CSV table of C-alpha atoms in Angstrom, one decimal:
chain,number,residue,atom,x,y,z
A,1396,UNK,CA,-16.1,-7.7,-4.4
A,1397,UNK,CA,-12.6,-6.9,-3.2
A,1398,UNK,CA,-11.7,-7.2,0.5
A,1399,UNK,CA,-8.8,-6.3,2.8
A,1400,UNK,CA,-6.5,-8.4,0.7
A,1401,UNK,CA,-6.8,-6.1,-2.3
A,1402,UNK,CA,-3.8,-4.4,-3.6
A,1403,UNK,CA,-5.1,-0.9,-3.0
A,1404,UNK,CA,-4.6,-0.1,-6.7
A,1405,UNK,CA,-7.4,1.5,-8.5
A,1406,UNK,CA,-9.0,-0.2,-11.5
A,1407,UNK,CA,-8.1,2.7,-13.7
A,1408,UNK,CA,-4.4,2.0,-12.9
A,1409,UNK,CA,-4.9,-1.7,-13.8
A,1410,UNK,CA,-6.3,-0.7,-17.2
A,1411,UNK,CA,-3.8,2.1,-17.9
A,1412,UNK,CA,-0.5,0.8,-16.4
A,1413,UNK,CA,-0.7,-3.0,-16.2
A,1414,UNK,CA,-2.8,-4.3,-19.2
A,1415,UNK,CA,-0.5,-3.1,-22.0
A,1416,UNK,CA,2.4,-5.2,-20.7
A,1417,UNK,CA,0.7,-8.6,-20.1
A,1418,UNK,CA,-0.2,-10.7,-23.2
A,1419,UNK,CA,-3.7,-12.1,-22.9
A,1420,UNK,CA,-4.8,-14.3,-25.8
A,1421,UNK,CA,-7.8,-16.6,-26.3
A,1422,UNK,CA,-6.2,-19.7,-24.9
A,1423,UNK,CA,-6.9,-21.2,-21.4
A,1424,UNK,CA,-10.6,-20.3,-21.7
A,1425,UNK,CA,-10.0,-16.6,-21.7
A,1426,UNK,CA,-12.9,-15.6,-23.9
A,1427,UNK,CA,-15.2,-15.0,-20.9
A,1428,UNK,CA,-12.8,-13.5,-18.4
A,1429,UNK,CA,-10.9,-10.2,-18.3
A,1430,UNK,CA,-7.2,-9.6,-17.8
A,1431,UNK,CA,-7.7,-7.5,-14.7
A,1432,UNK,CA,-9.6,-10.4,-13.1
A,1433,UNK,CA,-6.6,-12.7,-13.6
A,1434,UNK,CA,-4.2,-10.1,-12.3
A,1435,UNK,CA,-6.3,-9.5,-9.2
A,1436,UNK,CA,-6.4,-13.2,-8.5
A,1437,UNK,CA,-2.6,-13.4,-8.7
A,1438,UNK,CA,-2.3,-10.4,-6.4
A,1439,UNK,CA,-4.7,-12.1,-3.9
A,1440,UNK,CA,-2.4,-15.0,-3.8
A,1441,UNK,CA,0.6,-12.6,-3.3
A,1442,UNK,CA,-1.2,-10.8,-0.5
A,1443,UNK,CA,-2.5,-13.8,1.4
A,1444,UNK,CA,0.2,-16.3,0.7
A,1445,UNK,CA,-2.4,-19.0,0.0
A,1446,UNK,CA,-1.7,-21.9,-2.3
A,1447,UNK,CA,-2.6,-21.4,-5.9
A,1448,UNK,CA,-5.3,-24.0,-5.7
A,1449,UNK,CA,-6.9,-22.2,-2.8
A,1450,UNK,CA,-7.5,-18.9,-4.7
A,1451,UNK,CA,-11.3,-18.2,-4.3
A,1452,UNK,CA,-12.2,-18.4,-7.9
A,1453,UNK,CA,-15.8,-17.2,-7.5
A,1454,UNK,CA,-14.6,-14.0,-5.8
A,1455,UNK,CA,-12.9,-12.9,-9.1
A,1456,UNK,CA,-14.8,-14.7,-11.9
A,1457,UNK,CA,-18.5,-14.9,-12.7
A,1458,UNK,CA,-17.9,-17.9,-15.0
A,1459,UNK,CA,-16.2,-21.2,-14.4
A,1460,UNK,CA,-12.5,-20.8,-14.3
A,1461,UNK,CA,-9.5,-22.9,-13.1
A,1462,UNK,CA,-6.7,-22.0,-10.7
A,1463,UNK,CA,-4.5,-23.8,-13.2
A,1464,UNK,CA,-5.3,-21.2,-15.8
A,1465,UNK,CA,-4.3,-18.4,-13.4
A,1466,UNK,CA,-1.1,-20.1,-12.6
A,1467,UNK,CA,-0.4,-20.8,-16.3
A,1468,UNK,CA,-0.7,-17.0,-17.0
A,1469,UNK,CA,1.6,-16.2,-14.1
A,1470,UNK,CA,4.2,-18.7,-15.3
A,1471,UNK,CA,4.0,-17.4,-18.9
A,1472,UNK,CA,4.5,-13.8,-17.8
A,1473,UNK,CA,7.4,-14.8,-15.6
A,1474,UNK,CA,9.1,-16.7,-18.5
A,1475,UNK,CA,8.6,-13.9,-21.2
A,1476,UNK,CA,9.8,-11.2,-18.8
A,1477,UNK,CA,6.5,-9.4,-18.7
A,1478,UNK,CA,6.6,-8.5,-15.0
A,1479,UNK,CA,10.1,-6.9,-15.3
A,1480,UNK,CA,9.0,-5.0,-18.4
A,1481,UNK,CA,6.0,-3.8,-16.5
A,1482,UNK,CA,8.1,-2.6,-13.6
A,1483,UNK,CA,10.6,-0.8,-15.8
A,1484,UNK,CA,7.7,0.9,-17.7
A,1485,UNK,CA,6.1,2.1,-14.5
A,1486,UNK,CA,9.5,3.5,-13.2
A,1487,UNK,CA,10.0,5.3,-16.6
A,1488,UNK,CA,6.4,6.7,-16.5
A,1489,UNK,CA,6.5,7.8,-12.9
A,1490,UNK,CA,10.1,8.6,-12.3
A,1491,UNK,CA,9.2,12.2,-11.4
A,1492,UNK,CA,7.4,10.8,-8.3
A,1493,UNK,CA,10.6,9.2,-7.1
A,1494,UNK,CA,12.9,10.9,-4.5
A,1495,UNK,CA,16.4,10.3,-5.8
A,1496,UNK,CA,18.1,12.7,-3.4
A,1497,UNK,CA,19.7,9.5,-2.2
A,1498,UNK,CA,19.3,5.8,-2.8
A,1499,UNK,CA,19.4,3.0,-0.2
A,1500,UNK,CA,20.9,-0.5,-0.8
A,1501,UNK,CA,20.0,-3.4,1.5
A,1502,UNK,CA,19.6,-7.1,1.4
A,1503,UNK,CA,16.6,-9.3,2.2
A,1504,UNK,CA,16.8,-12.8,3.8
A,1505,UNK,CA,13.8,-14.9,3.3
A,1506,UNK,CA,13.1,-18.4,4.8
A,1507,UNK,CA,12.6,-20.9,2.0
A,1508,UNK,CA,10.3,-23.8,3.1
A,1509,UNK,CA,10.4,-26.0,0.0
A,1510,UNK,CA,14.0,-25.6,-1.2
A,1511,UNK,CA,14.6,-24.9,-4.9
A,1512,UNK,CA,16.8,-22.7,-6.9
A,1513,UNK,CA,19.0,-20.1,-5.1
A,1514,UNK,CA,18.3,-21.7,-1.7
A,1515,UNK,CA,20.8,-22.7,0.9
A,1516,UNK,CA,21.2,-23.1,4.6
A,1517,UNK,CA,22.0,-19.9,6.5
A,1518,UNK,CA,23.5,-20.4,10.0
A,1519,UNK,CA,22.3,-17.0,11.4
A,1520,UNK,CA,18.7,-17.7,10.4
A,1521,UNK,CA,19.1,-21.4,11.3
A,1522,UNK,CA,17.1,-22.4,8.2
A,1523,UNK,CA,17.3,-22.4,4.4
A,1524,UNK,CA,17.0,-18.9,2.9
A,1525,UNK,CA,17.1,-16.9,-0.3
A,1526,UNK,CA,18.6,-13.5,-0.4
A,1527,UNK,CA,18.0,-10.5,-2.7
A,1528,UNK,CA,19.5,-7.0,-3.0
A,1529,UNK,CA,17.0,-4.2,-3.2
A,1530,UNK,CA,17.7,-0.6,-4.1
A,1531,UNK,CA,15.1,2.0,-3.0
A,1532,UNK,CA,14.7,5.7,-3.3
A,1533,UNK,CA,14.5,8.1,-0.3
A,1534,UNK,CA,10.8,7.3,0.2
A,1535,UNK,CA,11.5,3.5,0.4
A,1536,UNK,CA,10.1,2.8,-3.1
A,1537,UNK,CA,12.0,-0.1,-4.7
A,1538,UNK,CA,13.7,0.9,-8.0
A,1539,UNK,CA,16.0,-2.1,-8.7
A,1540,UNK,CA,16.7,-5.6,-7.4
A,1541,UNK,CA,19.2,-8.4,-8.0
A,1542,UNK,CA,18.5,-12.0,-8.9
A,1543,UNK,CA,17.9,-14.3,-5.9
A,1544,UNK,CA,21.0,-15.4,-4.1
A,1545,UNK,CA,21.5,-18.6,-2.1
A,1546,UNK,CA,21.3,-18.0,1.7
A,1547,UNK,CA,24.7,-19.4,2.4
A,1548,UNK,CA,26.2,-16.2,0.8
A,1549,UNK,CA,26.4,-12.8,2.4
A,1550,UNK,CA,25.3,-9.5,0.8
A,1551,UNK,CA,28.8,-8.9,-0.6
A,1552,UNK,CA,28.7,-12.1,-2.7
A,1553,UNK,CA,29.1,-11.3,-6.4
A,1554,UNK,CA,28.2,-7.8,-5.3
A,1555,UNK,CA,29.7,-5.9,-8.2
A,1556,UNK,CA,28.1,-8.2,-10.8
A,1557,UNK,CA,24.7,-8.0,-9.1
A,1558,UNK,CA,24.9,-4.2,-8.9
A,1559,UNK,CA,25.9,-3.8,-12.5
A,1560,UNK,CA,22.8,-5.7,-13.5
A,1561,UNK,CA,20.7,-3.4,-11.3
A,1562,UNK,CA,22.2,-0.4,-13.0
A,1563,UNK,CA,21.4,-1.8,-16.4
A,1564,UNK,CA,17.8,-2.3,-15.2
A,1565,UNK,CA,17.6,1.4,-14.1
A,1566,UNK,CA,19.0,2.6,-17.4
A,1567,UNK,CA,16.4,0.6,-19.2
A,1568,UNK,CA,13.9,2.5,-17.1
A,1569,UNK,CA,15.5,5.8,-18.3
A,1570,UNK,CA,16.8,6.5,-14.8
A,1571,UNK,CA,20.3,7.9,-14.7
A,1572,UNK,CA,22.6,6.8,-11.9
A,1573,UNK,CA,25.3,9.4,-12.4
A,1574,UNK,CA,25.7,11.6,-9.4
A,1575,UNK,CA,23.5,9.6,-7.1
A,1576,UNK,CA,24.3,9.3,-3.4
A,1577,UNK,CA,24.1,5.7,-2.2
A,1578,UNK,CA,23.7,4.6,1.4
A,1579,UNK,CA,24.6,1.1,2.5
A,1580,UNK,CA,25.6,-0.6,5.8
A,1581,UNK,CA,29.0,-2.1,6.7
A,1582,UNK,CA,28.2,-5.4,5.0
A,1583,UNK,CA,28.7,-3.6,1.7
A,1584,UNK,CA,32.1,-2.1,2.6
A,1585,UNK,CA,34.4,-3.7,0.1
A,1586,UNK,CA,37.0,-2.1,-2.2
A,1587,UNK,CA,35.6,-3.7,-5.4
A,1588,UNK,CA,32.2,-2.4,-4.7
A,1589,UNK,CA,33.4,1.1,-3.9
A,1590,UNK,CA,35.3,1.0,-7.2
A,1591,UNK,CA,32.2,-0.3,-8.9
A,1592,UNK,CA,30.2,2.8,-7.6
A,1593,UNK,CA,33.0,5.1,-8.7
A,1594,UNK,CA,32.8,3.5,-12.2
A,1595,UNK,CA,29.1,4.4,-12.4
A,1596,UNK,CA,29.7,7.9,-11.0
A,1597,UNK,CA,27.8,7.1,-7.8
A,1598,UNK,CA,28.9,8.7,-4.5
A,1599,UNK,CA,29.2,6.0,-1.9
A,1600,UNK,CA,28.2,6.6,1.7
A,1601,UNK,CA,28.9,3.2,3.2
A,1602,UNK,CA,29.4,2.5,6.9
A,1603,UNK,CA,32.9,1.4,7.7
A,1604,UNK,CA,33.3,-2.3,8.3
A,1605,UNK,CA,35.7,-2.5,11.3
A,1606,UNK,CA,36.9,-5.9,10.2
A,1607,UNK,CA,38.5,-4.2,7.2
A,1608,UNK,CA,40.5,-1.8,9.4
A,1609,UNK,CA,40.4,2.0,9.3
A,1610,UNK,CA,39.3,3.6,6.0
A,1611,UNK,CA,41.2,6.7,5.3
A,1612,UNK,CA,40.0,7.2,1.8
A,1613,UNK,CA,36.2,7.4,1.7
A,1614,UNK,CA,34.2,10.1,3.4
A,1615,UNK,CA,31.2,9.2,5.5
A,1616,UNK,CA,28.3,11.6,6.1
A,1617,UNK,CA,26.3,10.5,9.2
A,1618,UNK,CA,23.4,12.9,8.5
A,1619,UNK,CA,23.0,11.4,5.0
A,1620,UNK,CA,23.3,7.9,6.3
A,1621,UNK,CA,20.3,8.4,8.5
A,1622,UNK,CA,18.2,8.3,5.3
A,1623,UNK,CA,19.1,4.7,4.9
A,1624,UNK,CA,16.6,3.7,7.6
A,1625,UNK,CA,13.7,4.2,5.1
A,1626,UNK,CA,14.6,0.6,4.1
A,1627,UNK,CA,12.7,-0.4,7.3
A,1628,UNK,CA,9.6,1.2,5.8
A,1629,UNK,CA,10.3,-0.8,2.6
A,1630,UNK,CA,10.6,-4.0,4.6
A,1631,UNK,CA,7.3,-3.3,6.4
A,1632,UNK,CA,5.6,-2.7,3.1
A,1633,UNK,CA,7.0,-6.0,1.7
A,1634,UNK,CA,6.0,-7.9,4.8
A,1635,UNK,CA,2.4,-7.2,4.0
A,1636,UNK,CA,2.7,-9.5,1.0
A,1637,UNK,CA,2.6,-12.9,2.7
A,1638,UNK,CA,3.7,-14.9,-0.4
A,1639,UNK,CA,7.1,-13.2,-0.2
A,1640,UNK,CA,7.4,-13.2,3.6
A,1641,UNK,CA,8.1,-16.9,3.4
A,1642,UNK,CA,9.3,-18.4,0.1
A,1643,UNK,CA,7.4,-21.4,-1.2
A,1644,UNK,CA,8.2,-21.0,-4.9
A,1645,UNK,CA,11.0,-23.4,-6.0
A,1646,UNK,CA,12.0,-21.6,-9.2
A,1647,UNK,CA,13.9,-18.4,-8.6
A,1648,UNK,CA,12.3,-16.8,-11.7
A,1649,UNK,CA,8.8,-17.2,-10.1
A,1650,UNK,CA,10.1,-16.0,-6.7
A,1651,UNK,CA,11.6,-12.9,-8.2
A,1652,UNK,CA,8.5,-12.1,-10.1
A,1653,UNK,CA,6.4,-12.1,-6.9
A,1654,UNK,CA,8.7,-9.5,-5.5
A,1655,UNK,CA,8.5,-7.4,-8.7
A,1656,UNK,CA,4.7,-7.4,-8.6
A,1657,UNK,CA,4.9,-6.2,-5.0
A,1658,UNK,CA,7.3,-3.4,-6.1
A,1659,UNK,CA,4.9,-2.4,-8.8
A,1660,UNK,CA,2.0,-2.2,-6.3
A,1661,UNK,CA,4.1,-0.2,-3.8
A,1662,UNK,CA,4.9,2.3,-6.6
A,1663,UNK,CA,1.3,2.6,-7.8
A,1664,UNK,CA,0.1,3.2,-4.3
A,1665,UNK,CA,2.3,6.2,-4.0
A,1666,UNK,CA,0.8,8.0,-7.0
């Protein structure tokens, strides 16, 4: 029933880890369908990048069902924060599986074809884009992300505010940030951000931005910095989800939720 576009997550994981965090009442003709069927249909759309109306209904449901109902569930779970609560719960449950010997901070830059919220033209990409900051562990598993950022801003835009919100998300997942070693490239080399990390008791290992002149204050460990390149693995994992490879969602809440679902799948695959 499930083909190469499946998430790779076992049914037992759907039932144990996902079902408790997604409200599923009797509206939208739910009496004859199961929650895991709706979730799998959403993940199919995430994996293939197809339009919502092109989801192969008969592949997931044995009764008559509408793509509008699937999309309605998705929007509802975006609006009430269910996807973020799910991700935080998974991180709390399986934090022992994370490798927190160091964490890696990087930014994503995604072409946005339909415009929308947090979208703007980026000269380097020569198109409209949305950006997002992602924090991963030493295995490349995403553990926190920022809200979407318009593409005309670089990674350092509102960096301290965005990182503070990411720290709050980690603390809600019962993950302590004190004593962490953080790797980041030269684009994150700003005095306010280094001060922000110091405030959270995080050791910064940020490559020196030559435009800022010589940095005589912070130490830089090249051997530790090499661990940052696991973000390339993270990017490769995320590129497998076609719906986030190119952004078609106009609402930033819907766009962020697609990324969070991908993060959840990546974490569950590593168990």
